[in-house]
XYZ file of C-alpha atoms in Angstrom:
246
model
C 60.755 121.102 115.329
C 63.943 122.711 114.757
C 63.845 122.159 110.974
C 60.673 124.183 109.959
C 62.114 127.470 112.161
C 65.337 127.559 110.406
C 63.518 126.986 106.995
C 61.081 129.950 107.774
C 64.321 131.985 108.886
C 65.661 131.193 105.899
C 63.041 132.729 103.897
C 62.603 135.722 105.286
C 66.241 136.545 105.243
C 65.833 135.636 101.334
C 62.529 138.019 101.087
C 64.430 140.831 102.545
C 67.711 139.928 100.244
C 65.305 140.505 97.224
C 63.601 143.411 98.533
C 66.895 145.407 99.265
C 67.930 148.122 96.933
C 71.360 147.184 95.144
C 74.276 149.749 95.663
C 75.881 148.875 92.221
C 76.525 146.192 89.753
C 77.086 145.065 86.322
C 74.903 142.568 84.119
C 77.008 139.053 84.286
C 76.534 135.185 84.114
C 77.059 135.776 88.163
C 74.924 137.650 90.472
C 75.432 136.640 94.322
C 71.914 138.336 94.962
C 69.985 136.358 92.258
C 71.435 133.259 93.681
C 70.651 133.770 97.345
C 67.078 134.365 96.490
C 66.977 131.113 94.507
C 69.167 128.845 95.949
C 68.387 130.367 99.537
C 64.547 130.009 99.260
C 64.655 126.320 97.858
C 66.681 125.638 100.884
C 64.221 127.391 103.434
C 61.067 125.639 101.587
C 63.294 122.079 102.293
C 63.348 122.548 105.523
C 60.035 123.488 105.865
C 59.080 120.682 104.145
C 60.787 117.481 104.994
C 62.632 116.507 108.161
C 66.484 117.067 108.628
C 67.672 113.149 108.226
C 65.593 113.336 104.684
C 66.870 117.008 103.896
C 70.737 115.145 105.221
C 69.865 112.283 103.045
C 69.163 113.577 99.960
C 72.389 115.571 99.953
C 74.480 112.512 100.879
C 72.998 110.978 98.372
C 74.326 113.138 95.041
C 77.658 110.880 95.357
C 75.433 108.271 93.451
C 76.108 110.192 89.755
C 79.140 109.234 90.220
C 79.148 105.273 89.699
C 82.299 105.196 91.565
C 80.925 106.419 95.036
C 77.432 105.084 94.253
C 76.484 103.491 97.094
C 73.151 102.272 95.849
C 75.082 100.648 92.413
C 77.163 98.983 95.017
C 74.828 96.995 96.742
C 72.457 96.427 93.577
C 75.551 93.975 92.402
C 76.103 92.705 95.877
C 72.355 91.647 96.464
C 72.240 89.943 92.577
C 75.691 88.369 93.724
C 75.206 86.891 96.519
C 71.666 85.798 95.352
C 73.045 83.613 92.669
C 75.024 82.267 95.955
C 71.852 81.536 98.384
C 70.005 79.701 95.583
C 72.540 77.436 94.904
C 73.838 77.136 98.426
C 70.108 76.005 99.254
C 69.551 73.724 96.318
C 72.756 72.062 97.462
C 71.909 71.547 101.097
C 74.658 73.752 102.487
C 73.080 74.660 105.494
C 75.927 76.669 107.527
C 76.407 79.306 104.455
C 72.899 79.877 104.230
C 72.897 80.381 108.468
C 76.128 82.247 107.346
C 74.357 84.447 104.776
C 71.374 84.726 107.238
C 73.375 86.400 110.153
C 76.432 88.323 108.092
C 75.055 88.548 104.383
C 75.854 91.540 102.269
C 72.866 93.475 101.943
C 69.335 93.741 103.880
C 67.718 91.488 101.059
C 70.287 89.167 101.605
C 69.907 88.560 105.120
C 66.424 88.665 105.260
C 65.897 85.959 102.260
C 68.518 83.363 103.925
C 66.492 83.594 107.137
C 63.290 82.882 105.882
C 64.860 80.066 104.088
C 66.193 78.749 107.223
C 62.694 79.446 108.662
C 61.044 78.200 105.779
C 58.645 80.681 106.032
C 55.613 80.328 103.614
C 52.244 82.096 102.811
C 51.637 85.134 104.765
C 54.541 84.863 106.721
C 56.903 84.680 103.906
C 54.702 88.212 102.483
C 54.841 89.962 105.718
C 58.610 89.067 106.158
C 59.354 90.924 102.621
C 56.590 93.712 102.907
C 58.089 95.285 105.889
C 61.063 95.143 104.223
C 59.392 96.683 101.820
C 57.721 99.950 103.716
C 61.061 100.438 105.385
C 62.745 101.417 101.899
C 59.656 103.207 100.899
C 59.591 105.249 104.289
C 63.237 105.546 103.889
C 63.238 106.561 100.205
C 59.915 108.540 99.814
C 60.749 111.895 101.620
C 63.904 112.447 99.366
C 61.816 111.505 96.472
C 59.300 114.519 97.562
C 62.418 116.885 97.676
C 63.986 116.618 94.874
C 60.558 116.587 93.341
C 59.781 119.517 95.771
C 63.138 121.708 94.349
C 62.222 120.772 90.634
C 58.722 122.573 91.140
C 60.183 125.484 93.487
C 63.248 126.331 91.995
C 61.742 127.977 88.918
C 59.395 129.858 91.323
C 61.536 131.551 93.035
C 63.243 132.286 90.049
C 60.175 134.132 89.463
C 60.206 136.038 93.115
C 63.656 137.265 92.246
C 62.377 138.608 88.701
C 58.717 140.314 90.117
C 61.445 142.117 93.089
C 63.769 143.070 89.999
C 61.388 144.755 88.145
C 60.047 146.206 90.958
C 63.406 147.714 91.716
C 63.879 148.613 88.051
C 60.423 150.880 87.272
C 61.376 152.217 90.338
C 65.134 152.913 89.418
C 63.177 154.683 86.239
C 60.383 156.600 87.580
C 63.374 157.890 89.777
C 65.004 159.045 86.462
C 68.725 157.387 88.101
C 69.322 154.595 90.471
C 70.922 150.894 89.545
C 69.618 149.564 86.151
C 72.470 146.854 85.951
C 71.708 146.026 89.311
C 67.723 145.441 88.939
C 68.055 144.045 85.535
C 70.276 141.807 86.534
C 68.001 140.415 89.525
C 65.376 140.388 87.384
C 66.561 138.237 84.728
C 69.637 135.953 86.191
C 67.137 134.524 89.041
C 64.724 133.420 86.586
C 67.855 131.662 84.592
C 69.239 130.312 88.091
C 65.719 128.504 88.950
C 64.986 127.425 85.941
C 68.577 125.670 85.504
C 68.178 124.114 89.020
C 64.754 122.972 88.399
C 65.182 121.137 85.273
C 68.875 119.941 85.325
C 68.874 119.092 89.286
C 65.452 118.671 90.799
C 63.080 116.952 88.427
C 66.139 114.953 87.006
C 67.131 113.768 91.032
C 63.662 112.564 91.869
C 63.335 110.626 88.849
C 66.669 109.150 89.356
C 65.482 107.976 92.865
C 62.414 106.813 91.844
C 63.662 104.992 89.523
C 66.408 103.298 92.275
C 63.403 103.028 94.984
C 61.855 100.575 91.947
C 64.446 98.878 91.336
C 65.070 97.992 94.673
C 61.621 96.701 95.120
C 61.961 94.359 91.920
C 64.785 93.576 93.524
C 62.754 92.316 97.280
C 60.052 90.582 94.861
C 62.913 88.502 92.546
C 63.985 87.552 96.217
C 60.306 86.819 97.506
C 59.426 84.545 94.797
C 62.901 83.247 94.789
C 62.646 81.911 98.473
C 58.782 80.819 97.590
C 59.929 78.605 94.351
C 62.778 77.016 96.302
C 61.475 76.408 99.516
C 58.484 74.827 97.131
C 60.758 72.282 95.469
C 61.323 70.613 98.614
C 62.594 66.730 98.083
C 66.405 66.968 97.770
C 67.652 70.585 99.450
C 65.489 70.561 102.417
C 66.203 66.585 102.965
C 69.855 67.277 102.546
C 69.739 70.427 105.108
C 67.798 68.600 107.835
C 70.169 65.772 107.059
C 73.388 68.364 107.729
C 71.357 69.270 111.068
């Protein structure tokens, strides 16, 4: 509950940065007011929007441009690791390092594949197994998906508020014959430039790039879902050899 009242806080502190007359200023790449309306009412409209974890979440979650701190690249390569390790672990009848992978295994997918192995879980219980795995990376993964989306789409717009208060400011700067020019012009056109920069390069591009991750992730769950289905299908020698090992 505490989320949407800062967010609307935010906003109106933003509406009455745009609305107050400037005392001075010069037309540069940098204008502290132009970016407090921008960058100030995208982060108000967040928090309206989305919850706090998602809003934490999605900020946490800019260390993946760097392939370095990417957490998600991380466990991609763990997950197609140790799957190349399950399958042949199962085929030859190693029972403890699939109970092994089952209880301490890298990654979610990990785990959750060696146990339905050791369950040999078929049929609906092998889809429901993977499909709530499933809708807990979608829940997880969905709202930050929305906000990047959500800043790609608002970003520009309040570009726009900061421009409509600038001109405002400016015809009435010249109807007054004196006033701040530099000041109004520069409202009017660096907020524009700010949203529209912070739209296109960060927003739209972030949501994409998360989409993209969310699907990958789920090819990922499905390789491992028919992966458990084909082997546990073969039967004969691994299963023989495992309840041979018990």
């Amino acid at each position: 509950m505490i989320t949407p009242l800062v967010g609307l806080a935010i906003l109106i502190f933003v509406f009455k940065v745009a609305v107050t007359e400037r005392a001075g200023g010069e037309l540069s790449f940098f204008d502290y007011h132009a970016a407090l309306v921008v960058f100030g009412g995208v982060l108000g409209a967040l928090c309206l929007a989305i919850d706090w974890r998602a809003l934490l979440r999605m900020f946490i979650g800019l260390r993946d441009l760097l392939p370095t701190t990417s957490i998600f690249t991380h466990e991609m390569r763990k997950t197609q690791n140790s799957l190349i390790s399950l399958r042949e672990s199962w085929r030859e009848g190693r029972r403890a390092v699939v109970l092994d992978m089952a209880d301490k295994g890298p990654t979610l997918e990990i785990r959750v594949a060696a146990d339905a192995l050791m369950r040999q879980l078929t049929g609906a219980a092998l889809v429901e197994r993977f499909s709530e795995m499933r809708t807990r990376y979608i829940a997880v993964n969905q709202p930050m998906i929305e906000g990047w989306d959500l800043i790609g789409r608002m970003a520009p717009s309040f570009g726009m508020v900061g421009t409509v208060t600038g001109m405002v400011q400016l015809f009435k700067n010249m109807a007054a014959e004196s006033g701040n020019l530099g000041g109004a012009m520069a409202m009017a056109l660096l907020a524009t430039l700010y949203g529209i920069t912070f739209g296109a390069a960060v927003g739209s591009p972030m949501a994409t790039r998360l989409n993209n991750q969310l699907n990958e992730r789920l090819n990922m769950i499905d390789l491992l879902e028919h992966t458990v289905a084909s082997l546990l299908a073969e039967g004969g020698g691994a299963a023989q050899r495992v309840r041979a090992a018990e």
